[in-house]
């Protein structure tokens, strides 16, 4: 269990006011932006020719951009009007890791601008937008990867047996930067600038991967020793797929841009690394997907209702789609193409369910109400 000191009930505007409506709007809401943007990013390279698919996923990307701007504005009001609640979120070991979602939301929307948004914006505008979002997202992600673990050590009181997949959120953000950063490499001056960005992305790949390897044993040990997660938190088991699928995607993107940027033999070494790393990691990801699905079905039978944690069914699965797409193109194996298509169907289905239930919760006021 995680012990959180009870907070006083400060005076705040009525629930019906605009300010009061965002009082309990936490950083976990950025997961909805991530889960929407990944539809576009995964659909852009799907190895099937579906009429209208690109236009559809471009529209979804535009929706994610609108969601991001809206949420950034709402969160700005939250920080200005409800500073006590913002501080409480950082002091809460269950909520603080979600600050990593802000970075990943910026990065996912920025990548979508390059992958599909350029169809509507044009290349120049897409590159400019991605540059801003990538820079901001990377800076926030690196800060969160250090600051949140620091708070866990010196401020949060985390009891044994309380490890959660949510702990992965701040440390996986640099992996998202590593996966989407190569999209900007061809738009930089040749030489030092391109090499610095590519090697910087590879460094963030290592940072996130090693931090994930530190966290995963704690998470699995908690499951084995203390049993399944509480019902509302069970969907967060899908978060483990995030660093697995995203690291496979990142390795593939390194191999895409390395030729012509890095000297031999490193330019071709990344292509070998993408397969030798991606195949076993994707295998583990599929094993974890089956395990997590079994535990979610168990929780559903025991009455698991909708919560914002259901957005964990989207972005992590989307990273496995992009990882499978990369392996399919690099190995030529049809099994990875079919895996990508199957996972994309799961992704879209989960996104539609989460989106509809979230909209209902917002309209009804339940999701913006004070937590019990």
Short mmCIF file of C-alpha atoms in Angstrom, two decimals:
data_model
loop_
_atom_site.label_atom_id
_atom_site.label_comp_id
_atom_site.label_asym_id
_atom_site.label_seq_id
_atom_site.Cartn_x
_atom_site.Cartn_y
_atom_site.Cartn_z
CA UNK A 1 0.00 0.00 0.00
CA UNK A 2 1.03 3.61 -0.57
CA UNK A 3 0.51 5.94 2.33
CA UNK A 4 -0.69 9.39 1.39
CA UNK A 5 -1.26 12.01 4.03
CA UNK A 6 -4.85 13.33 3.99
CA UNK A 7 -5.12 16.75 2.43
CA UNK A 8 -7.12 19.58 3.91
CA UNK A 9 -10.17 20.70 2.00
CA UNK A 10 -9.21 24.20 0.90
CA UNK A 11 -11.79 26.65 -0.25
CA UNK A 12 -12.25 26.56 -3.99
CA UNK A 13 -14.79 27.63 -6.55
CA UNK A 14 -18.00 25.72 -6.91
CA UNK A 15 -17.91 22.62 -9.07
CA UNK A 16 -19.97 24.35 -11.72
CA UNK A 17 -17.41 27.10 -12.33
CA UNK A 18 -14.74 26.78 -15.00
CA UNK A 19 -11.98 26.95 -12.42
CA UNK A 20 -13.60 24.35 -10.18
CA UNK A 21 -14.10 22.00 -13.12
CA UNK A 22 -10.33 21.62 -13.56
CA UNK A 23 -9.39 21.44 -9.88
CA UNK A 24 -8.97 17.66 -10.00
CA UNK A 25 -7.67 17.51 -13.58
CA UNK A 26 -4.45 15.57 -13.08
CA UNK A 27 -1.51 14.89 -15.40
CA UNK A 28 -2.96 11.42 -16.05
CA UNK A 29 -5.32 13.06 -18.54
CA UNK A 30 -2.44 13.44 -20.99
CA UNK A 31 -2.74 9.68 -21.53
CA UNK A 32 -5.84 10.38 -23.61
CA UNK A 33 -3.77 12.57 -25.95
CA UNK A 34 -1.08 9.89 -26.23
CA UNK A 35 -3.66 7.21 -26.90
CA UNK A 36 -5.25 9.29 -29.66
CA UNK A 37 -2.01 10.37 -31.36
CA UNK A 38 -0.70 6.80 -31.52
CA UNK A 39 -3.62 5.85 -33.77
CA UNK A 40 -2.19 8.14 -36.44
CA UNK A 41 1.44 7.19 -35.84
CA UNK A 42 0.68 3.47 -36.02
CA UNK A 43 -1.75 3.74 -38.91
CA UNK A 44 0.69 5.73 -41.06
CA UNK A 45 2.92 2.72 -41.76
CA UNK A 46 0.37 -0.10 -41.58
CA UNK A 47 1.42 -2.78 -44.13
CA UNK A 48 -2.01 -2.97 -45.80
CA UNK A 49 -3.68 -0.78 -48.38
CA UNK A 50 -7.02 0.31 -46.94
CA UNK A 51 -8.85 3.01 -48.92
CA UNK A 52 -9.27 6.15 -46.86
CA UNK A 53 -7.06 4.91 -44.02
CA UNK A 54 -4.49 7.68 -44.30
CA UNK A 55 -7.14 10.40 -44.37
CA UNK A 56 -8.83 8.81 -41.37
CA UNK A 57 -5.67 8.61 -39.26
CA UNK A 58 -4.74 12.15 -40.28
CA UNK A 59 -8.10 13.27 -38.94
CA UNK A 60 -7.39 11.42 -35.70
CA UNK A 61 -4.03 13.17 -35.48
CA UNK A 62 -5.78 16.53 -35.88
CA UNK A 63 -8.10 15.51 -33.03
CA UNK A 64 -5.08 14.69 -30.86
CA UNK A 65 -3.61 18.14 -31.59
CA UNK A 66 -6.88 19.79 -30.54
CA UNK A 67 -6.99 17.63 -27.41
CA UNK A 68 -3.40 18.57 -26.56
CA UNK A 69 -4.00 22.31 -26.92
CA UNK A 70 -7.23 22.10 -24.92
CA UNK A 71 -5.65 20.06 -22.15
CA UNK A 72 -2.57 22.30 -21.96
CA UNK A 73 -4.90 25.27 -21.46
CA UNK A 74 -6.97 23.49 -18.83
CA UNK A 75 -3.86 22.37 -16.98
CA UNK A 76 -2.50 25.93 -17.09
CA UNK A 77 -5.68 27.10 -15.35
CA UNK A 78 -5.25 24.25 -12.88
CA UNK A 79 -1.71 25.35 -11.99
CA UNK A 80 -2.69 29.02 -11.65
CA UNK A 81 -5.94 28.59 -9.74
CA UNK A 82 -5.24 25.41 -7.79
CA UNK A 83 -1.58 25.43 -6.85
CA UNK A 84 -2.30 23.46 -3.69
CA UNK A 85 -3.75 20.63 -5.76
CA UNK A 86 -0.85 20.78 -8.22
CA UNK A 87 1.59 20.41 -5.31
CA UNK A 88 -0.53 17.58 -3.93
CA UNK A 89 -0.22 15.72 -7.24
CA UNK A 90 3.57 15.89 -7.05
CA UNK A 91 3.47 14.75 -3.42
CA UNK A 92 1.22 11.80 -4.27
CA UNK A 93 3.29 8.73 -5.27
CA UNK A 94 0.30 7.40 -7.19
CA UNK A 95 -0.11 10.57 -9.29
CA UNK A 96 3.39 12.03 -9.66
CA UNK A 97 4.62 9.45 -12.24
CA UNK A 98 1.92 10.66 -14.63
CA UNK A 99 3.95 13.80 -15.27
CA UNK A 100 5.79 11.62 -17.76
CA UNK A 101 2.56 11.55 -19.80
CA UNK A 102 2.89 15.27 -20.53
CA UNK A 103 6.21 14.67 -22.27
CA UNK A 104 4.92 11.68 -24.20
CA UNK A 105 1.78 13.54 -25.31
CA UNK A 106 3.91 16.34 -26.78
CA UNK A 107 6.22 13.87 -28.47
CA UNK A 108 3.44 11.69 -29.91
CA UNK A 109 1.56 14.63 -31.40
CA UNK A 110 4.81 16.06 -32.80
CA UNK A 111 5.68 12.76 -34.47
CA UNK A 112 2.19 12.60 -35.95
CA UNK A 113 2.77 16.00 -37.54
CA UNK A 114 5.70 14.54 -39.47
CA UNK A 115 4.10 11.19 -40.30
CA UNK A 116 0.63 12.30 -41.43
CA UNK A 117 0.06 15.93 -40.47
CA UNK A 118 2.33 17.12 -43.26
CA UNK A 119 -0.39 16.05 -45.71
CA UNK A 120 -2.48 18.95 -44.46
CA UNK A 121 0.11 21.34 -43.02
CA UNK A 122 2.89 20.98 -45.55
CA UNK A 123 6.40 19.77 -44.79
CA UNK A 124 7.78 23.09 -43.53
CA UNK A 125 4.99 23.65 -41.00
CA UNK A 126 5.08 20.00 -39.90
CA UNK A 127 8.82 20.14 -39.26
CA UNK A 128 8.46 23.39 -37.32
CA UNK A 129 5.65 21.99 -35.18
CA UNK A 130 7.50 18.76 -34.49
CA UNK A 131 10.68 20.65 -33.62
CA UNK A 132 8.86 22.65 -30.96
CA UNK A 133 6.98 19.67 -29.53
CA UNK A 134 10.01 17.36 -29.67
CA UNK A 135 12.22 19.90 -27.90
CA UNK A 136 9.66 20.59 -25.19
CA UNK A 137 8.69 16.95 -24.78
CA UNK A 138 12.30 15.77 -24.56
CA UNK A 139 13.22 18.41 -21.98
CA UNK A 140 10.19 17.61 -19.84
CA UNK A 141 10.74 13.88 -20.25
CA UNK A 142 14.38 14.01 -19.17
CA UNK A 143 13.45 16.19 -16.20
CA UNK A 144 10.66 13.80 -15.17
CA UNK A 145 12.94 10.77 -15.55
CA UNK A 146 15.16 12.24 -12.82
CA UNK A 147 12.78 14.32 -10.72
CA UNK A 148 10.07 11.71 -10.14
CA UNK A 149 12.45 8.95 -8.96
CA UNK A 150 14.12 11.61 -6.77
CA UNK A 151 10.77 12.42 -5.17
CA UNK A 152 10.10 8.72 -4.69
CA UNK A 153 13.34 8.42 -2.74
CA UNK A 154 13.34 11.57 -0.62
CA UNK A 155 9.69 12.59 -0.26
CA UNK A 156 7.23 9.84 -1.09
CA UNK A 157 6.62 7.15 1.48
CA UNK A 158 6.35 4.00 -0.58
CA UNK A 159 5.80 0.80 1.34
CA UNK A 160 7.11 -2.62 0.25
CA UNK A 161 4.73 -4.38 -2.10
CA UNK A 162 3.31 -1.20 -3.63
CA UNK A 163 5.28 -1.22 -6.90
CA UNK A 164 3.09 -0.32 -9.86
CA UNK A 165 3.50 -0.27 -13.65
CA UNK A 166 2.73 3.45 -13.35
CA UNK A 167 6.30 3.84 -12.11
CA UNK A 168 7.44 3.25 -15.69
CA UNK A 169 5.79 6.40 -17.05
CA UNK A 170 8.53 8.95 -16.24
CA UNK A 171 11.41 6.70 -17.28
CA UNK A 172 9.83 5.58 -20.56
CA UNK A 173 9.36 9.16 -21.78
CA UNK A 174 13.00 9.40 -23.04
CA UNK A 175 12.39 6.21 -25.04
CA UNK A 176 9.58 7.98 -26.88
CA UNK A 177 12.03 10.79 -27.66
CA UNK A 178 14.48 8.20 -28.93
CA UNK A 179 11.85 6.69 -31.23
CA UNK A 180 10.53 9.93 -32.74
CA UNK A 181 13.74 11.99 -32.79
CA UNK A 182 15.10 10.28 -35.93
CA UNK A 183 12.22 11.80 -37.90
CA UNK A 184 13.96 15.17 -37.58
CA UNK A 185 17.46 13.96 -38.47
CA UNK A 186 17.08 14.38 -42.28
CA UNK A 187 15.96 17.98 -41.76
CA UNK A 188 19.15 19.00 -39.94
CA UNK A 189 22.43 20.09 -41.58
CA UNK A 190 24.61 17.14 -42.54
CA UNK A 191 27.47 16.23 -40.27
CA UNK A 192 27.69 17.13 -36.60
CA UNK A 193 24.06 18.22 -36.22
CA UNK A 194 22.59 15.01 -37.62
CA UNK A 195 25.04 12.78 -35.79
CA UNK A 196 24.50 14.57 -32.49
CA UNK A 197 20.74 14.12 -32.65
CA UNK A 198 21.01 10.47 -33.67
CA UNK A 199 23.53 9.62 -30.96
CA UNK A 200 21.50 11.67 -28.49
CA UNK A 201 18.44 9.56 -29.30
CA UNK A 202 20.53 6.41 -28.87
CA UNK A 203 21.69 7.68 -25.46
CA UNK A 204 18.05 8.24 -24.41
CA UNK A 205 17.30 4.74 -25.68
CA UNK A 206 19.89 3.36 -23.26
CA UNK A 207 18.79 5.62 -20.41
CA UNK A 208 15.18 4.48 -20.66
CA UNK A 209 15.94 0.82 -21.35
CA UNK A 210 18.21 0.41 -18.33
CA UNK A 211 15.78 2.29 -16.07
CA UNK A 212 12.99 -0.01 -17.28
CA UNK A 213 15.10 -3.06 -16.49
CA UNK A 214 15.43 -1.72 -12.95
CA UNK A 215 11.66 -1.22 -12.58
CA UNK A 216 10.30 -4.41 -14.17
CA UNK A 217 11.58 -6.87 -11.53
CA UNK A 218 9.95 -4.74 -8.82
CA UNK A 219 6.63 -4.78 -10.66
CA UNK A 220 6.61 -8.52 -11.29
CA UNK A 221 7.77 -9.28 -7.74
CA UNK A 222 4.86 -7.23 -6.43
CA UNK A 223 2.43 -9.31 -8.52
CA UNK A 224 3.90 -12.62 -7.43
CA UNK A 225 4.17 -11.81 -3.74
CA UNK A 226 1.07 -9.67 -3.24
CA UNK A 227 -1.32 -10.89 -5.91
CA UNK A 228 -3.18 -9.03 -8.65
CA UNK A 229 -3.43 -5.25 -8.66
CA UNK A 230 -6.61 -3.54 -7.40
CA UNK A 231 -9.35 -3.69 -10.02
CA UNK A 232 -9.09 -0.04 -11.10
CA UNK A 233 -5.32 -0.34 -11.54
CA UNK A 234 -5.30 -3.63 -13.43
CA UNK A 235 -5.28 -1.94 -16.89
CA UNK A 236 -1.95 -0.33 -15.99
CA UNK A 237 -0.33 -3.73 -16.56
CA UNK A 238 -0.46 -2.79 -20.25
CA UNK A 239 1.98 0.04 -19.53
CA UNK A 240 4.78 -2.53 -19.50
CA UNK A 241 4.25 -2.90 -23.25
CA UNK A 242 5.23 0.75 -23.74
CA UNK A 243 9.00 0.51 -23.28
CA UNK A 244 9.06 -2.85 -25.07
CA UNK A 245 7.27 -1.73 -28.21
CA UNK A 246 8.81 1.72 -28.19
CA UNK A 247 12.37 0.42 -27.86
CA UNK A 248 11.78 -1.95 -30.80
CA UNK A 249 10.43 0.99 -32.80
CA UNK A 250 13.38 3.18 -31.82
CA UNK A 251 15.93 0.57 -32.90
CA UNK A 252 14.21 0.38 -36.29
CA UNK A 253 14.17 4.16 -36.70
CA UNK A 254 17.89 4.36 -35.91
CA UNK A 255 18.54 1.89 -38.72
CA UNK A 256 16.41 3.95 -41.11
CA UNK A 257 18.44 7.15 -40.77
CA UNK A 258 21.94 5.87 -39.91
CA UNK A 259 23.06 5.31 -43.55
CA UNK A 260 24.47 8.56 -44.85
CA UNK A 261 24.61 10.04 -41.34
CA UNK A 262 27.11 7.77 -39.55
CA UNK A 263 30.41 6.43 -40.90
CA UNK A 264 30.94 2.74 -41.64
CA UNK A 265 30.50 0.27 -40.04
CA UNK A 266 28.07 1.98 -37.66
CA UNK A 267 25.73 2.99 -40.47
CA UNK A 268 24.95 -0.68 -41.18
CA UNK A 269 25.39 -1.85 -37.59
CA UNK A 270 22.12 -0.28 -36.57
CA UNK A 271 20.24 -2.44 -39.11
CA UNK A 272 21.67 -5.58 -37.51
CA UNK A 273 20.93 -4.26 -34.05
CA UNK A 274 17.30 -3.48 -34.98
CA UNK A 275 16.63 -7.15 -35.76
CA UNK A 276 18.76 -8.76 -33.06
CA UNK A 277 17.22 -6.51 -30.42
CA UNK A 278 13.69 -6.18 -31.75
CA UNK A 279 12.81 -9.84 -32.33
CA UNK A 280 13.39 -11.08 -28.75
CA UNK A 281 11.94 -7.93 -27.16
CA UNK A 282 8.79 -8.20 -29.27
CA UNK A 283 8.55 -11.84 -28.23
CA UNK A 284 8.59 -10.83 -24.56
CA UNK A 285 6.05 -8.10 -25.31
CA UNK A 286 3.62 -10.67 -26.74
CA UNK A 287 4.07 -12.87 -23.67
CA UNK A 288 3.32 -9.91 -21.40
CA UNK A 289 0.33 -8.93 -23.56
CA UNK A 290 -1.24 -12.35 -23.01
CA UNK A 291 -0.51 -12.25 -19.27
CA UNK A 292 -1.88 -8.72 -18.87
CA UNK A 293 -4.98 -9.57 -20.90
CA UNK A 294 -5.69 -12.60 -18.72
CA UNK A 295 -5.44 -10.47 -15.57
CA UNK A 296 -7.66 -7.77 -17.07
CA UNK A 297 -10.33 -10.34 -17.99
CA UNK A 298 -10.13 -11.69 -14.45
CA UNK A 299 -10.58 -8.18 -13.05
CA UNK A 300 -13.47 -7.53 -15.43
CA UNK A 301 -15.27 -10.63 -14.17
CA UNK A 302 -14.84 -9.28 -10.65
CA UNK A 303 -16.49 -5.97 -11.48
CA UNK A 304 -13.73 -3.73 -12.87
CA UNK A 305 -15.46 -0.57 -14.10
CA UNK A 306 -14.23 2.23 -16.31
CA UNK A 307 -11.53 4.56 -15.05
CA UNK A 308 -8.97 6.75 -16.76
CA UNK A 309 -6.56 3.82 -16.41
CA UNK A 310 -8.34 2.28 -19.41
CA UNK A 311 -6.25 4.59 -21.60
CA UNK A 312 -3.39 2.20 -20.79
CA UNK A 313 -4.96 -0.09 -23.40
CA UNK A 314 -4.06 2.38 -26.18
CA UNK A 315 -0.59 3.94 -26.37
CA UNK A 316 1.39 0.87 -25.18
CA UNK A 317 -0.40 -1.35 -27.70
CA UNK A 318 0.27 1.27 -30.37
CA UNK A 319 4.00 1.08 -29.72
CA UNK A 320 3.82 -2.66 -30.35
CA UNK A 321 2.07 -1.93 -33.65
CA UNK A 322 4.90 0.36 -34.76
CA UNK A 323 7.47 -2.14 -33.49
CA UNK A 324 5.88 -4.97 -35.47
CA UNK A 325 5.65 -2.74 -38.56
CA UNK A 326 9.38 -2.06 -38.34
CA UNK A 327 10.28 -5.72 -37.91
CA UNK A 328 8.02 -6.70 -40.80
CA UNK A 329 9.72 -4.27 -43.14
CA UNK A 330 13.21 -5.17 -41.98
CA UNK A 331 12.88 -8.98 -41.91
CA UNK A 332 10.37 -9.41 -44.74
CA UNK A 333 8.36 -11.82 -42.58
CA UNK A 334 4.61 -11.68 -43.17
CA UNK A 335 3.95 -12.78 -39.59
CA UNK A 336 5.02 -9.35 -38.34
CA UNK A 337 2.79 -7.64 -40.88
CA UNK A 338 -0.21 -9.62 -39.70
CA UNK A 339 0.75 -9.00 -36.08
CA UNK A 340 0.81 -5.26 -36.76
CA UNK A 341 -2.63 -5.38 -38.39
CA UNK A 342 -4.13 -7.47 -35.59
CA UNK A 343 -2.72 -5.20 -32.90
CA UNK A 344 -3.93 -2.12 -34.79
CA UNK A 345 -7.48 -3.49 -34.74
CA UNK A 346 -7.15 -4.03 -30.99
CA UNK A 347 -5.74 -0.52 -30.62
CA UNK A 348 -8.57 1.18 -32.50
CA UNK A 349 -11.20 -0.83 -30.62
CA UNK A 350 -9.68 0.06 -27.24
CA UNK A 351 -9.39 3.72 -28.26
CA UNK A 352 -13.03 3.95 -29.27
CA UNK A 353 -14.18 2.43 -25.99
CA UNK A 354 -11.93 4.65 -23.88
CA UNK A 355 -12.86 7.78 -25.84
CA UNK A 356 -16.62 7.21 -25.61
CA UNK A 357 -16.52 6.38 -21.90
CA UNK A 358 -14.29 9.36 -21.20
CA UNK A 359 -16.63 11.73 -23.01
CA UNK A 360 -19.57 10.33 -21.03
CA UNK A 361 -17.66 10.76 -17.80
CA UNK A 362 -16.75 14.36 -18.62
CA UNK A 363 -20.27 15.30 -19.67
CA UNK A 364 -21.71 13.65 -16.58
CA UNK A 365 -19.09 15.28 -14.36
CA UNK A 366 -17.99 12.03 -12.79
CA UNK A 367 -14.43 12.08 -14.10
CA UNK A 368 -13.83 15.69 -13.01
CA UNK A 369 -15.24 15.21 -9.53
CA UNK A 370 -13.07 15.04 -6.43
CA UNK A 371 -11.60 11.56 -5.91
CA UNK A 372 -13.03 9.56 -3.06
#
